[in-house]
Amino acid sequence: MITLKINGAQRQFDGDPDMPLLWYLRDVAGLTGSKFGCGIGQCGACTVHQDGVAIRSCVTPVRTAVGKEITTIEGLSGSGDHPLQKAWAALNVPQCGYCQVGQIMQAASLLKTKPKPTDKDIDDGMSGNICRCGTYQRIRAAIHMAAKEKA
Amino acid sequence: MNRIENSSRRSFLRQAFGAGAFVLGARILPTPAFAALETATFSPNVFVGIKSDGTVLIVAHRSEMGTSSRTMVPLILADEMEADWKRVKIEQAIGDEKYGDQNTDGSHSVRDFWSVMQECGASARQMLEQAAANQWKVPVSECKATLHQVVHTTSSKKLGFGELAAAAAKLPVPDKSKLVFKKKAEYRYIGKDIPVYDLADITHGKAVFGMDAKVDGMVYASIEHPPVFGGKVMSFDDKEALQVKGVSRTVEIPAFKPPHGFQPLGGVAVIADNTWAAFQSRKKLKITWDPGPNASYTSSEYKKQLQATARKPGTVVRNVGDVDKGFAGAAKTMEAEYYVPHLAHAPMEPMVTVADFRDGKCTLWAPTQNPQAVQDTVAAAVGIDKKNVICNVTLLGGGFGRKSKPDYCAEAAILSKQLGKPVKVVWTREDDIHFDYYHAVAALYMKAGVDQKGKPVAWLQRSVFPSIFSTFAPGVKAGSAAELGMGFTDTPYDIPNHRVENGEAVNHVRIGWLRSVANIYHAFAVCSFADELANAAGRDSKDYLLELIGPPRLVDLKAQGVDYPNMGPIEKYPVDAGRLRKVIELVAEKSGWGKRKLPKGHALGIAAHRSFLSYIATVVEVAVSPDGKISIPRVDTAVDAGMIVSPDRVRSQFEGAAVFGASLALMGEITATAGKIDQSNFNNYPVLRMSEAPLETHVYIVETDQPPAGVGEPGVPPFAPALCNAIFKATGKRIRELPIKGQKLV
């Protein structure tokens, strides 16, 4: 039995401690905002925060998350209007939308370390997150917009 | 009261859809969309209903995979009806032929359903106006529907849509000839940038994709498919696999009987109480395979065969004048060969479906582009009537054509029937890349004879590719008219001697349609070769292209012996050289073609292509570093897609098409060795990332009253040739094979 802290709440899990956090979140905890895209940490659809830093939950065994604060899209903002979520809506970023949760979680982590990111910072911070629909231009613009609002 | 089947409605729908497309009395209950319309007080047709509280329910019968059709098709109806969009609720349709065509591909959601939606909306509006007129005992001409209510124009009387619903429901549906449509200037939503319906759900992680579907008592399945297309399980040992915690059993899925179509590939499924356990267990299966007839397929050898075929005469599919005579009399001839490999769709959401088979019925929750094909395929797979297949359509995490092929849905149905409980089949990314319906590999041969000024007097083009239809019928070797009509037999170039040929190719993998289909390789060859000729003649690429297209005119392909299906009626959507010229001129002006000062190592390339009835011209700015690294600082695209619903969503599709096009041009390649696909995941089948993507894509939309045309796909074809034409300008290196990755540029 291990104890996990997800979005501020304690949860017990007695399954396989090697199960990736993504599948725990989706199949066990019922938090399906984080998505499965590749299973090898290549696409970023599964991005969540561990102690405030973006990680790929598809390659993070649940046992390694013990004692850490895990935040998913469901817990990103109490009111559901994080500056990034607002900017995403203002610029109509999503197309199919499947990768966008991972993109937002990655961008939220980026803005913590780079509150005023340059294009290069955004490239470096966001290039682990694939969008097959190709919304990159709007993702970039939305990150700049959210950074402005935060400042 | 069963309004959906009232006779006036039937006649209305018959007019809207054409006789035969609407099946009378076909009812499947309960379903979300129907349930909603059942509770509606007024539902004049299968697409719209009004509840007594005024909520307008509109059925989205097209799938949402990112092109916004789930929003924009209902929006046409809402606008015509004068509904307040804030009070509209969209209900996703299940698969049912009463909606007409639900296959969301071919870029036809808006163009094929604009008028149906308009007719539905106008009927509802006029019936509400009539209901108000009856209640007020005034002429209907004095009653006007305005933003969810009907107002009496000569007094201050008003009645809300909800208040009128019960009375409107008792009225006959007006004859189509009596419908009066809103004028363009009266549109409330069309032409404005209304956000997509699911936007907030998407940004908050609440949107339900196929991957998120869940049913009580559901188990999870992962399937080991035959590694070679057409292979079979000989025997398997599941002892170790069953020892994984959470795994209950294994199930063999039988191999398909050719032709393949949408049947499951066969293999061994592992059943578990979570996805991860199923994935882990599957790795421990010990399976002996019969590799089947395609184990000899190696793509590097196949490439040589296609290229050899392309160098030889093929079947003539278009002919103007006498090409051989033209070559003999030309000042100079030029030849070039092009090649585009297999490509994978790789939507972000791998294939996934939940199926629940019970009491002779199968209910599915599937991210599918084509719920009616799900019905047909599942019915055949589990031996029930398709009326007993209820396909709920979730949001799709990308589709690009892959998700109109429901092999993965049938797998879930087969397993659920066998296990007697709901099953969620989840494909890994490796499954997705290994078992796609690949975009066809193609070899192309081009030859031109030019006069003293470098203008073509004779032009020969040959295309050789395994046909999509080989997946669906035995022995198909020739390209179909549909595939050849995608950018090859329909080029609008004005050349006195012009011959188009097709060579045969035997297929060894599953071939399917991918965003813009055969246009990808055809536009690559045709638009690259045009640029090669321009450069050989020492001419400006854009000026040369305009001359090649010739004067504005309608190109009569039939007169040139072409079996040309077009993508819509040719009278309504002719091949219009003038519209292609116009987008070229527009993009040249907006991109600063010939005027813009560019840094060292940067250059512009141009390509123009008609597909899905739309006319697109793209200018790509490329930057090639001294060590040969490519970046794309800017893309300009001019679009004539006829009338459009949402300018913002049209722009977004062309921004996305630039990324999709850059991805396939720079790095897209599926290869096979001994029948097995060599790539497996994003580490070895890379797709474009943000750092590699065009930094800015500008989209210019031609304002026109031409009928609506395609938007989702036509941005893709001109991108690769425009990029390669720019690379030639920047480096002098002509790219004739894709992908560009691995080719030395400087």
PDB file of C-alpha atoms in Angstrom, chain B residues 288-478:
ATOM      1  CA  THR B 288       4.392 -18.459 -33.080  1.00  0.00           C
ATOM      2  CA  TRP B 289       3.268 -16.681 -36.218  1.00  0.00           C
ATOM      3  CA  ASP B 290       2.624 -17.749 -39.746  1.00  0.00           C
ATOM      4  CA  PRO B 291       3.938 -14.584 -41.405  1.00  0.00           C
ATOM      5  CA  GLY B 292       1.720 -15.036 -44.447  1.00  0.00           C
ATOM      6  CA  PRO B 293       2.178 -13.797 -48.013  1.00  0.00           C
ATOM      7  CA  ASN B 294       3.708 -10.379 -47.304  1.00  0.00           C
ATOM      8  CA  ALA B 295       6.843 -11.427 -45.436  1.00  0.00           C
ATOM      9  CA  SER B 296       8.918 -10.737 -48.519  1.00  0.00           C
ATOM     10  CA  TYR B 297       7.964  -7.060 -48.529  1.00  0.00           C
ATOM     11  CA  THR B 298      10.958  -4.802 -48.099  1.00  0.00           C
ATOM     12  CA  SER B 299      10.323  -1.186 -48.897  1.00  0.00           C
ATOM     13  CA  SER B 300      13.800  -0.409 -50.273  1.00  0.00           C
ATOM     14  CA  GLU B 301      13.338  -3.120 -52.933  1.00  0.00           C
ATOM     15  CA  TYR B 302       9.760  -2.071 -53.558  1.00  0.00           C
ATOM     16  CA  LYS B 303      10.914   1.485 -54.167  1.00  0.00           C
ATOM     17  CA  LYS B 304      13.154   0.280 -56.999  1.00  0.00           C
ATOM     18  CA  GLN B 305      10.236  -1.619 -58.542  1.00  0.00           C
ATOM     19  CA  LEU B 306       7.982   1.431 -58.432  1.00  0.00           C
ATOM     20  CA  GLN B 307      10.684   3.612 -59.945  1.00  0.00           C
ATOM     21  CA  ALA B 308      11.334   1.098 -62.737  1.00  0.00           C
ATOM     22  CA  THR B 309       7.603   1.016 -63.517  1.00  0.00           C
ATOM     23  CA  ALA B 310       7.474   4.805 -63.565  1.00  0.00           C
ATOM     24  CA  ARG B 311      10.179   4.901 -66.265  1.00  0.00           C
ATOM     25  CA  LYS B 312       8.072   2.735 -68.586  1.00  0.00           C
ATOM     26  CA  PRO B 313       4.907   3.655 -70.490  1.00  0.00           C
ATOM     27  CA  GLY B 314       1.737   3.146 -68.472  1.00  0.00           C
ATOM     28  CA  THR B 315      -1.998   3.380 -68.967  1.00  0.00           C
ATOM     29  CA  VAL B 316      -2.995   6.712 -70.473  1.00  0.00           C
ATOM     30  CA  VAL B 317      -5.500   8.495 -68.248  1.00  0.00           C
ATOM     31  CA  ARG B 318      -5.442  11.924 -69.889  1.00  0.00           C
ATOM     32  CA  ASN B 319      -4.320  12.978 -73.316  1.00  0.00           C
ATOM     33  CA  VAL B 320      -4.133  16.294 -75.115  1.00  0.00           C
ATOM     34  CA  GLY B 321      -2.505  16.685 -78.539  1.00  0.00           C
ATOM     35  CA  ASP B 322       0.474  14.466 -79.340  1.00  0.00           C
ATOM     36  CA  VAL B 323       3.128  14.418 -76.654  1.00  0.00           C
ATOM     37  CA  ASP B 324       5.671  12.372 -78.652  1.00  0.00           C
ATOM     38  CA  LYS B 325       5.459  14.767 -81.560  1.00  0.00           C
ATOM     39  CA  GLY B 326       5.766  17.616 -79.086  1.00  0.00           C
ATOM     40  CA  PHE B 327       8.964  16.193 -77.624  1.00  0.00           C
ATOM     41  CA  ALA B 328      10.411  15.664 -81.097  1.00  0.00           C
ATOM     42  CA  GLY B 329       9.840  19.299 -81.964  1.00  0.00           C
ATOM     43  CA  ALA B 330      10.986  20.756 -78.647  1.00  0.00           C
ATOM     44  CA  ALA B 331      14.104  22.904 -78.279  1.00  0.00           C
ATOM     45  CA  LYS B 332      15.007  20.989 -75.161  1.00  0.00           C
ATOM     46  CA  THR B 333      13.597  18.200 -72.995  1.00  0.00           C
ATOM     47  CA  MET B 334      13.860  17.757 -69.243  1.00  0.00           C
ATOM     48  CA  GLU B 335      13.109  14.762 -67.046  1.00  0.00           C
ATOM     49  CA  ALA B 336      12.791  14.339 -63.309  1.00  0.00           C
ATOM     50  CA  GLU B 337      11.770  11.565 -60.943  1.00  0.00           C
ATOM     51  CA  TYR B 338      10.139  12.067 -57.575  1.00  0.00           C
ATOM     52  CA  TYR B 339       9.446   9.784 -54.653  1.00  0.00           C
ATOM     53  CA  VAL B 340       7.309   9.985 -51.540  1.00  0.00           C
ATOM     54  CA  PRO B 341       7.446   7.129 -49.017  1.00  0.00           C
ATOM     55  CA  HIS B 342       4.704   5.537 -46.962  1.00  0.00           C
ATOM     56  CA  LEU B 343       3.462   7.777 -44.160  1.00  0.00           C
ATOM     57  CA  ALA B 344       1.627   7.041 -40.922  1.00  0.00           C
ATOM     58  CA  HIS B 345      -1.290   9.096 -39.597  1.00  0.00           C
ATOM     59  CA  ALA B 346      -0.153   9.054 -35.965  1.00  0.00           C
ATOM     60  CA  PRO B 347      -3.049  10.977 -34.402  1.00  0.00           C
ATOM     61  CA  MET B 348      -2.224  11.892 -30.806  1.00  0.00           C
ATOM     62  CA  GLU B 349      -4.878   9.552 -29.457  1.00  0.00           C
ATOM     63  CA  PRO B 350      -4.015   5.957 -30.410  1.00  0.00           C
ATOM     64  CA  MET B 351      -6.830   3.671 -31.524  1.00  0.00           C
ATOM     65  CA  VAL B 352      -9.205   2.919 -28.655  1.00  0.00           C
ATOM     66  CA  THR B 353     -12.811   1.785 -28.239  1.00  0.00           C
ATOM     67  CA  VAL B 354     -15.161   0.623 -25.511  1.00  0.00           C
ATOM     68  CA  ALA B 355     -17.706  -2.004 -26.562  1.00  0.00           C
ATOM     69  CA  ASP B 356     -20.519  -3.542 -24.558  1.00  0.00           C
ATOM     70  CA  PHE B 357     -22.167  -6.561 -26.157  1.00  0.00           C
ATOM     71  CA  ARG B 358     -25.274  -7.780 -24.407  1.00  0.00           C
ATOM     72  CA  ASP B 359     -28.694  -9.184 -25.328  1.00  0.00           C
ATOM     73  CA  GLY B 360     -27.817  -9.367 -29.006  1.00  0.00           C
ATOM     74  CA  LYS B 361     -26.880  -5.712 -29.201  1.00  0.00           C
ATOM     75  CA  CYS B 362     -23.510  -4.050 -29.236  1.00  0.00           C
ATOM     76  CA  THR B 363     -23.056  -0.536 -27.877  1.00  0.00           C
ATOM     77  CA  LEU B 364     -19.778   1.218 -28.559  1.00  0.00           C
ATOM     78  CA  TRP B 365     -18.082   4.416 -27.488  1.00  0.00           C
ATOM     79  CA  ALA B 366     -15.573   5.140 -30.177  1.00  0.00           C
ATOM     80  CA  PRO B 367     -13.446   7.993 -31.466  1.00  0.00           C
ATOM     81  CA  THR B 368     -14.499   7.322 -35.039  1.00  0.00           C
ATOM     82  CA  GLN B 369     -14.736   9.430 -38.152  1.00  0.00           C
ATOM     83  CA  ASN B 370     -17.329   7.054 -39.538  1.00  0.00           C
ATOM     84  CA  PRO B 371     -19.893   5.606 -37.108  1.00  0.00           C
ATOM     85  CA  GLN B 372     -21.881   4.010 -39.923  1.00  0.00           C
ATOM     86  CA  ALA B 373     -18.791   2.032 -40.978  1.00  0.00           C
ATOM     87  CA  VAL B 374     -18.479   1.023 -37.320  1.00  0.00           C
ATOM     88  CA  GLN B 375     -22.030  -0.331 -37.520  1.00  0.00           C
ATOM     89  CA  ASP B 376     -21.306  -2.305 -40.685  1.00  0.00           C
ATOM     90  CA  THR B 377     -17.948  -3.630 -39.508  1.00  0.00           C
ATOM     91  CA  VAL B 378     -19.074  -4.573 -36.009  1.00  0.00           C
ATOM     92  CA  ALA B 379     -22.256  -6.182 -37.331  1.00  0.00           C
ATOM     93  CA  ALA B 380     -20.206  -8.384 -39.634  1.00  0.00           C
ATOM     94  CA  ALA B 381     -17.643  -9.164 -36.918  1.00  0.00           C
ATOM     95  CA  VAL B 382     -20.114 -10.314 -34.259  1.00  0.00           C
ATOM     96  CA  GLY B 383     -22.908 -11.563 -36.515  1.00  0.00           C
ATOM     97  CA  ILE B 384     -25.738  -9.183 -35.690  1.00  0.00           C
ATOM     98  CA  ASP B 385     -27.834  -6.782 -37.713  1.00  0.00           C
ATOM     99  CA  LYS B 386     -26.270  -3.345 -37.988  1.00  0.00           C
ATOM    100  CA  LYS B 387     -29.420  -1.848 -36.482  1.00  0.00           C
ATOM    101  CA  ASN B 388     -28.298  -3.516 -33.271  1.00  0.00           C
ATOM    102  CA  VAL B 389     -24.950  -1.763 -33.327  1.00  0.00           C
ATOM    103  CA  ILE B 390     -25.181   1.484 -31.402  1.00  0.00           C
ATOM    104  CA  CYS B 391     -22.124   3.598 -32.015  1.00  0.00           C
ATOM    105  CA  ASN B 392     -21.689   6.565 -29.706  1.00  0.00           C
ATOM    106  CA  VAL B 393     -19.150   8.985 -31.105  1.00  0.00           C
ATOM    107  CA  THR B 394     -16.737  10.533 -28.627  1.00  0.00           C
ATOM    108  CA  LEU B 395     -14.381  13.379 -29.411  1.00  0.00           C
ATOM    109  CA  LEU B 396     -11.439  12.203 -31.489  1.00  0.00           C
ATOM    110  CA  GLY B 397      -7.870  12.869 -30.436  1.00  0.00           C
ATOM    111  CA  GLY B 398      -6.961  13.506 -34.056  1.00  0.00           C
ATOM    112  CA  GLY B 399      -8.031  11.405 -37.007  1.00  0.00           C
ATOM    113  CA  PHE B 400      -6.395  12.443 -40.299  1.00  0.00           C
ATOM    114  CA  GLY B 401      -8.242   9.580 -42.033  1.00  0.00           C
ATOM    115  CA  ARG B 402      -7.069   6.771 -39.748  1.00  0.00           C
ATOM    116  CA  LYS B 403     -10.189   6.811 -37.643  1.00  0.00           C
ATOM    117  CA  SER B 404     -12.564   6.263 -40.546  1.00  0.00           C
ATOM    118  CA  LYS B 405     -11.248   2.696 -40.586  1.00  0.00           C
ATOM    119  CA  PRO B 406     -12.896   0.900 -37.675  1.00  0.00           C
ATOM    120  CA  ASP B 407     -10.809  -2.286 -37.345  1.00  0.00           C
ATOM    121  CA  TYR B 408     -10.099  -1.341 -33.706  1.00  0.00           C
ATOM    122  CA  CYS B 409     -13.826  -0.949 -32.940  1.00  0.00           C
ATOM    123  CA  ALA B 410     -14.570  -4.440 -34.213  1.00  0.00           C
ATOM    124  CA  GLU B 411     -11.828  -5.819 -31.956  1.00  0.00           C
ATOM    125  CA  ALA B 412     -13.585  -4.417 -28.890  1.00  0.00           C
ATOM    126  CA  ALA B 413     -16.935  -5.819 -30.043  1.00  0.00           C
ATOM    127  CA  ILE B 414     -15.521  -9.310 -30.640  1.00  0.00           C
ATOM    128  CA  LEU B 415     -13.894  -9.355 -27.205  1.00  0.00           C
ATOM    129  CA  SER B 416     -16.987  -8.034 -25.415  1.00  0.00           C
ATOM    130  CA  LYS B 417     -19.157 -10.682 -27.049  1.00  0.00           C
ATOM    131  CA  GLN B 418     -16.745 -13.417 -26.043  1.00  0.00           C
ATOM    132  CA  LEU B 419     -16.248 -12.191 -22.464  1.00  0.00           C
ATOM    133  CA  GLY B 420     -19.813 -11.136 -21.783  1.00  0.00           C
ATOM    134  CA  LYS B 421     -18.731  -7.813 -20.330  1.00  0.00           C
ATOM    135  CA  PRO B 422     -17.755  -4.342 -21.552  1.00  0.00           C
ATOM    136  CA  VAL B 423     -14.222  -4.180 -22.957  1.00  0.00           C
ATOM    137  CA  LYS B 424     -11.946  -1.248 -23.641  1.00  0.00           C
ATOM    138  CA  VAL B 425      -9.379  -1.980 -26.340  1.00  0.00           C
ATOM    139  CA  VAL B 426      -6.376   0.327 -26.095  1.00  0.00           C
ATOM    140  CA  TRP B 427      -3.716   0.391 -28.767  1.00  0.00           C
ATOM    141  CA  THR B 428      -0.204   1.450 -27.851  1.00  0.00           C
ATOM    142  CA  ARG B 429       1.624   3.983 -30.005  1.00  0.00           C
ATOM    143  CA  GLU B 430       3.671   1.050 -31.282  1.00  0.00           C
ATOM    144  CA  ASP B 431       0.443  -0.647 -32.402  1.00  0.00           C
ATOM    145  CA  ASP B 432      -0.599   2.564 -34.115  1.00  0.00           C
ATOM    146  CA  ILE B 433       2.639   2.932 -36.088  1.00  0.00           C
ATOM    147  CA  HIS B 434       2.984  -0.812 -36.850  1.00  0.00           C
ATOM    148  CA  PHE B 435      -0.611  -1.359 -37.903  1.00  0.00           C
ATOM    149  CA  ASP B 436      -1.713   1.776 -39.667  1.00  0.00           C
ATOM    150  CA  TYR B 437      -3.499   2.016 -42.978  1.00  0.00           C
ATOM    151  CA  TYR B 438      -0.499   3.748 -44.529  1.00  0.00           C
ATOM    152  CA  HIS B 439      -0.493   6.618 -46.928  1.00  0.00           C
ATOM    153  CA  ALA B 440       0.662   5.084 -50.224  1.00  0.00           C
ATOM    154  CA  VAL B 441       4.264   5.249 -51.310  1.00  0.00           C
ATOM    155  CA  ALA B 442       4.598   6.725 -54.815  1.00  0.00           C
ATOM    156  CA  ALA B 443       7.147   7.016 -57.595  1.00  0.00           C
ATOM    157  CA  LEU B 444       6.580   9.678 -60.215  1.00  0.00           C
ATOM    158  CA  TYR B 445       8.201  10.447 -63.528  1.00  0.00           C
ATOM    159  CA  MET B 446       7.945  13.808 -65.262  1.00  0.00           C
ATOM    160  CA  LYS B 447       9.149  14.882 -68.689  1.00  0.00           C
ATOM    161  CA  ALA B 448       8.726  18.183 -70.495  1.00  0.00           C
ATOM    162  CA  GLY B 449       9.719  19.471 -73.904  1.00  0.00           C
ATOM    163  CA  VAL B 450      10.169  23.233 -73.932  1.00  0.00           C
ATOM    164  CA  ASP B 451      10.488  25.890 -76.620  1.00  0.00           C
ATOM    165  CA  GLN B 452      13.325  28.425 -76.964  1.00  0.00           C
ATOM    166  CA  LYS B 453      11.871  30.511 -74.152  1.00  0.00           C
ATOM    167  CA  GLY B 454      11.558  27.533 -71.836  1.00  0.00           C
ATOM    168  CA  LYS B 455       7.780  27.229 -72.114  1.00  0.00           C
ATOM    169  CA  PRO B 456       6.483  23.655 -72.289  1.00  0.00           C
ATOM    170  CA  VAL B 457       5.174  22.447 -75.629  1.00  0.00           C
ATOM    171  CA  ALA B 458       4.851  18.843 -74.421  1.00  0.00           C
ATOM    172  CA  TRP B 459       4.446  17.391 -70.967  1.00  0.00           C
ATOM    173  CA  LEU B 460       4.349  13.770 -69.806  1.00  0.00           C
ATOM    174  CA  GLN B 461       3.650  12.712 -66.239  1.00  0.00           C
ATOM    175  CA  ARG B 462       3.454   9.232 -64.711  1.00  0.00           C
ATOM    176  CA  SER B 463       2.353   8.162 -61.293  1.00  0.00           C
ATOM    177  CA  VAL B 464       2.869   4.710 -59.746  1.00  0.00           C
ATOM    178  CA  PHE B 465       1.507   3.832 -56.327  1.00  0.00           C
ATOM    179  CA  PRO B 466      -0.279   0.951 -54.606  1.00  0.00           C
ATOM    180  CA  SER B 467      -3.963   1.848 -54.640  1.00  0.00           C
ATOM    181  CA  ILE B 468      -6.106   2.343 -51.561  1.00  0.00           C
ATOM    182  CA  PHE B 469      -8.618   0.056 -53.237  1.00  0.00           C
ATOM    183  CA  SER B 470      -6.168  -2.870 -52.964  1.00  0.00           C
ATOM    184  CA  THR B 471      -7.046  -2.930 -49.266  1.00  0.00           C
ATOM    185  CA  PHE B 472     -10.690  -3.490 -50.132  1.00  0.00           C
ATOM    186  CA  ALA B 473     -10.713  -5.701 -53.232  1.00  0.00           C
ATOM    187  CA  PRO B 474      -8.480  -8.516 -54.461  1.00  0.00           C
ATOM    188  CA  GLY B 475      -6.018  -8.032 -57.290  1.00  0.00           C
ATOM    189  CA  VAL B 476      -6.172  -4.237 -57.591  1.00  0.00           C
ATOM    190  CA  LYS B 477      -2.973  -2.971 -59.209  1.00  0.00           C
ATOM    191  CA  ALA B 478      -3.989   0.186 -61.064  1.00  0.00           C
TER     192      ALA B 478
END
